Every structure is written in structure tokens, then in C-alpha cells.
mmCIF file of C-alpha atoms in Angstrom:
data_model
loop_
_atom_site.group_PDB
_atom_site.id
_atom_site.type_symbol
_atom_site.label_atom_id
_atom_site.label_comp_id
_atom_site.label_asym_id
_atom_site.label_seq_id
_atom_site.Cartn_x
_atom_site.Cartn_y
_atom_site.Cartn_z
ATOM 1 C CA MET A 1 -120.298 -56.563 -51.476
ATOM 2 C CA GLY A 2 -119.207 -56.320 -54.861
ATOM 3 C CA GLU A 3 -119.675 -53.628 -55.698
ATOM 4 C CA THR A 4 -118.779 -51.750 -52.721
ATOM 5 C CA LEU A 5 -115.135 -53.222 -53.462
ATOM 6 C CA ARG A 6 -115.252 -52.195 -56.473
ATOM 7 C CA LYS A 7 -116.205 -48.679 -55.808
ATOM 8 C CA LEU A 8 -113.373 -49.133 -53.149
ATOM 9 C CA THR A 9 -111.196 -50.304 -55.244
ATOM 10 C CA THR A 10 -111.400 -47.321 -57.745
ATOM 11 C CA ARG A 11 -111.285 -44.746 -54.875
ATOM 12 C CA ALA A 12 -108.159 -45.729 -53.440
ATOM 13 C CA ALA A 13 -106.676 -45.751 -57.388
ATOM 14 C CA ALA A 14 -107.981 -42.347 -58.336
ATOM 15 C CA VAL A 15 -106.655 -41.338 -54.990
ATOM 16 C CA ALA A 16 -103.573 -42.661 -55.610
ATOM 17 C CA LEU A 17 -103.249 -41.625 -59.076
ATOM 18 C CA ALA A 18 -103.450 -37.863 -57.097
ATOM 19 C CA LEU A 19 -101.088 -38.686 -55.057
ATOM 20 C CA ILE A 20 -98.399 -39.561 -58.189
ATOM 21 C CA GLY A 21 -99.637 -36.165 -60.413
ATOM 22 C CA ALA A 22 -98.940 -34.261 -57.430
ATOM 23 C CA VAL A 23 -95.354 -35.806 -56.518
ATOM 24 C CA ALA A 24 -94.523 -35.593 -60.576
ATOM 25 C CA GLY A 25 -95.904 -32.381 -60.696
ATOM 26 C CA ALA A 26 -93.471 -31.063 -57.461
ATOM 27 C CA LEU A 27 -90.917 -32.875 -58.855
ATOM 28 C CA VAL A 28 -91.702 -30.826 -62.526
ATOM 29 C CA VAL A 29 -91.809 -27.004 -60.868
ATOM 30 C CA ALA A 30 -88.701 -27.155 -59.332
ATOM 31 C CA GLY A 31 -86.554 -28.254 -61.644
ATOM 32 C CA PRO A 32 -82.980 -29.938 -61.751
ATOM 33 C CA ALA A 33 -81.117 -29.715 -59.269
ATOM 34 C CA GLN A 34 -78.958 -27.077 -59.084
ATOM 35 C CA ALA A 35 -74.851 -27.823 -59.702
ATOM 36 C CA ALA A 36 -72.390 -26.778 -56.642
ATOM 37 C CA PRO A 37 -70.290 -24.026 -56.960
ATOM 38 C CA ALA A 38 -67.139 -24.544 -57.706
ATOM 39 C CA GLU A 39 -64.392 -24.166 -54.149
ATOM 40 C CA ARG A 40 -61.967 -21.814 -56.824
ATOM 41 C CA ILE A 41 -61.907 -19.774 -59.993
ATOM 42 C CA SER A 42 -59.145 -19.267 -62.391
ATOM 43 C CA GLU A 43 -56.826 -15.558 -62.399
ATOM 44 C CA ALA A 44 -58.068 -15.183 -64.960
ATOM 45 C CA GLN A 45 -62.128 -15.753 -63.884
ATOM 46 C CA VAL A 46 -61.322 -13.263 -61.168
ATOM 47 C CA THR A 47 -61.220 -11.250 -64.081
ATOM 48 C CA GLN A 48 -64.404 -12.350 -64.975
ATOM 49 C CA THR A 49 -66.180 -11.285 -61.475
ATOM 50 C CA THR A 50 -69.051 -8.577 -60.811
ATOM 51 C CA GLY A 51 -69.923 -6.257 -58.192
ATOM 52 C CA ARG A 52 -66.021 -5.952 -56.789
ATOM 53 C CA PHE A 53 -65.477 -4.693 -53.894
ATOM 54 C CA SER A 54 -62.142 -4.723 -50.558
ATOM 55 C CA PRO A 55 -64.011 -6.427 -48.261
ATOM 56 C CA VAL A 56 -60.629 -5.169 -45.437
ATOM 57 C CA PRO A 57 -58.400 -1.849 -46.523
ATOM 58 C CA GLY A 58 -55.296 -3.344 -47.742
ATOM 59 C CA ILE A 59 -51.977 -2.578 -46.354
ATOM 60 C CA TRP A 60 -48.541 -1.893 -47.349
ATOM 61 C CA PHE A 61 -45.554 -4.481 -47.721
ATOM 62 C CA ASP A 62 -41.883 -4.161 -48.938
ATOM 63 C CA GLY A 63 -42.958 -1.485 -51.094
ATOM 64 C CA SER A 64 -46.438 -2.903 -52.027
ATOM 65 C CA TYR A 65 -49.946 -2.485 -51.588
ATOM 66 C CA VAL A 66 -51.784 -5.061 -51.402
ATOM 67 C CA GLU A 67 -55.030 -5.762 -51.469
ATOM 68 C CA LEU A 68 -58.442 -8.322 -50.193
ATOM 69 C CA ARG A 69 -61.021 -8.219 -52.669
ATOM 70 C CA ALA A 70 -64.370 -10.109 -53.547
ATOM 71 C CA GLY A 71 -66.053 -10.129 -56.361
ATOM 72 C CA ARG A 72 -69.867 -12.936 -58.281
ATOM 73 C CA TYR A 73 -69.095 -15.189 -60.757
ATOM 74 C CA GLY A 74 -71.408 -17.384 -61.555
ATOM 75 C CA GLY A 75 -73.759 -15.919 -59.390
ATOM 76 C CA TYR A 76 -71.325 -16.847 -56.032
ATOM 77 C CA GLN A 77 -68.960 -14.550 -54.221
ATOM 78 C CA TYR A 78 -65.116 -15.312 -54.145
ATOM 79 C CA GLY A 79 -63.014 -14.004 -52.931
ATOM 80 C CA TRP A 80 -59.034 -13.096 -54.027
ATOM 81 C CA ALA A 81 -55.815 -11.395 -53.375
ATOM 82 C CA ALA A 82 -54.775 -8.297 -55.385
ATOM 83 C CA LEU A 83 -51.847 -6.042 -56.372
ATOM 84 C CA ALA A 84 -53.179 -2.253 -56.940
ATOM 85 C CA PRO A 85 -52.310 -1.477 -59.864
ATOM 86 C CA GLY A 86 -49.348 1.107 -59.869
ATOM 87 C CA LEU A 87 -48.466 0.437 -55.914
ATOM 88 C CA GLN A 88 -46.357 -2.347 -56.693
ATOM 89 C CA ASN A 89 -42.171 -2.568 -56.059
ATOM 90 C CA TRP A 90 -43.027 -6.342 -57.376
ATOM 91 C CA ARG A 91 -39.719 -7.699 -57.370
ATOM 92 C CA GLU A 92 -38.884 -11.684 -58.489
ATOM 93 C CA GLY A 93 -39.477 -13.539 -55.620
ATOM 94 C CA HIS A 94 -41.815 -12.147 -54.155
ATOM 95 C CA ALA A 95 -45.895 -13.514 -54.320
ATOM 96 C CA ILE A 96 -49.375 -12.599 -52.971
ATOM 97 C CA VAL A 97 -51.352 -15.134 -51.692
ATOM 98 C CA LEU A 98 -55.007 -15.379 -50.484
ATOM 99 C CA GLN A 99 -54.534 -17.544 -46.578
ATOM 100 C CA ILE A 100 -57.371 -19.372 -45.619
ATOM 101 C CA ASN A 101 -58.602 -19.869 -42.561
ATOM 102 C CA ARG A 102 -61.618 -22.661 -41.708
ATOM 103 C CA GLY A 103 -61.434 -22.416 -38.774
ATOM 104 C CA ASP A 104 -60.638 -26.121 -38.190
ATOM 105 C CA GLY A 105 -57.839 -25.254 -35.693
ATOM 106 C CA ASN A 106 -55.076 -25.735 -38.991
ATOM 107 C CA GLY A 107 -54.973 -21.615 -38.472
ATOM 108 C CA TRP A 108 -54.153 -19.945 -41.520
ATOM 109 C CA GLN A 109 -53.049 -21.409 -44.862
ATOM 110 C CA TRP A 110 -52.211 -20.698 -48.735
ATOM 111 C CA GLY A 111 -55.081 -20.933 -51.307
ATOM 112 C CA PRO A 112 -54.420 -19.296 -54.757
ATOM 113 C CA SER A 113 -50.900 -17.761 -54.820
ATOM 114 C CA ARG A 114 -49.419 -16.225 -57.993
ATOM 115 C CA GLN A 115 -45.773 -15.424 -57.956
ATOM 116 C CA ASN A 116 -43.731 -12.418 -60.204
ATOM 117 C CA THR A 117 -43.405 -14.205 -63.699
ATOM 118 C CA GLY A 118 -43.272 -10.902 -65.283
ATOM 119 C CA ASP A 119 -46.679 -11.494 -67.172
ATOM 120 C CA GLY A 120 -48.711 -8.777 -65.218
ATOM 121 C CA VAL A 121 -50.968 -10.487 -63.793
ATOM 122 C CA GLN A 122 -50.857 -8.972 -60.459
ATOM 123 C CA HIS A 123 -53.742 -11.003 -58.247
ATOM 124 C CA THR A 124 -54.649 -14.243 -57.449
ATOM 125 C CA GLY A 125 -56.481 -17.281 -58.530
ATOM 126 C CA GLY A 126 -60.947 -16.458 -56.468
ATOM 127 C CA ALA A 127 -61.808 -18.948 -53.735
ATOM 128 C CA LEU A 128 -65.531 -19.681 -52.546
ATOM 129 C CA THR A 129 -66.482 -17.314 -48.928
ATOM 130 C CA TYR A 130 -68.285 -18.701 -46.351
ATOM 131 C CA ALA A 131 -71.999 -17.253 -44.560
ATOM 132 C CA SER A 132 -69.223 -18.670 -41.116
ATOM 133 C CA THR A 133 -67.958 -16.768 -38.722
ATOM 134 C CA SER A 134 -64.894 -19.384 -39.177
ATOM 135 C CA TYR A 135 -64.009 -19.008 -42.033
ATOM 136 C CA ARG A 136 -61.538 -16.002 -42.961
ATOM 137 C CA PHE A 137 -59.670 -14.651 -45.882
ATOM 138 C CA ARG A 138 -56.870 -12.224 -45.341
ATOM 139 C CA ALA A 139 -54.544 -11.160 -48.819
ATOM 140 C CA CYS A 140 -51.013 -11.604 -48.166
ATOM 141 C CA LEU A 141 -47.342 -10.720 -49.755
ATOM 142 C CA PHE A 142 -44.505 -12.321 -49.238
ATOM 143 C CA ASN A 143 -41.296 -10.752 -49.515
ATOM 144 C CA GLY A 144 -39.243 -14.229 -49.756
ATOM 145 C CA SER A 145 -38.681 -13.666 -46.024
ATOM 146 C CA GLY A 146 -41.480 -12.367 -44.571
ATOM 147 C CA TYR A 147 -45.696 -11.202 -44.617
ATOM 148 C CA GLY A 148 -47.782 -8.655 -44.847
ATOM 149 C CA CYS A 149 -50.990 -9.462 -44.652
ATOM 150 C CA THR A 150 -54.618 -7.137 -43.773
ATOM 151 C CA ASN A 151 -56.692 -8.295 -41.712
ATOM 152 C CA PRO A 152 -58.876 -11.026 -41.844
ATOM 153 C CA TRP A 153 -61.682 -10.697 -43.731
#
């Protein structure tokens, strides 16, 4: 009986070590956890995006052409509002705005925005996109008294 107990104990220890090794190996293979993407990126980071596109047609409003743009930064997709270069009558008091509707009943909310400060920057910062039909963006131009906005995306 002593010999049988010793064999069972040795086998149990071997199985336990094998399980520990398998779990530790899986953790090593999986690698470190990836950080969550930033919800917003700056105007400067927008200029570093790749694969840029316009998911919906832009619009003319109050002498300016505003459009919704999207692209990838750090492996994630972001959206922002922009004025088309050379196609604007952007005046003091105007703002380009990325509006966001999260589908939570609060309607369209101001996201990243950009006032005309005369420095030549004609786009907002970016907001992270989500694969959800209820999470939507649109680009708007605010002229001090009203909005002109693209169709939602």
C-alpha cells in the first residue's frame, strides 16, 4: 500500500506540474495585454492617419464645403470633420464640428470641434469609431446662427 500511495502521489504531482506548465505556456504565448485605444486623437494626430476616406458625401454650407473623414491611427479607425482645402469661406465665429450620436437617447452631441483661429488648421480632432449601427458621426459647420451637416455615417 505504501508503494501504491507513493506512485499515486508522484503521478498527481506530475499531472499538477504539467497543468501548471500548460497554463504558464498559454500565458506566454498570448503575450501582454494590448492597451485600449484612445477615445480621441488630437488635430496633429489626425494628420498622421492612413487610409483616409470620406464615408458620406460632403455638403456646401454658408460658402464652405464640409466633409466627414475617416482613417486609421495606431491600428484603430477614427472619424473627424474637415473643410475641403481651397473650398471654403470660413470666417471668424465659424466652427467645424464632429457630432456624435451614441444611440443612447441624447441625440447629436458636440464631439471634437475647431474654431477658425486663423492658423490654417481646417479639421477637428478625431473620435474612435465603433462597429455599431446606433453609434453615428456627422460633420457640421456652425456659422454662429445655424448648422449645416453631412448625412450620418
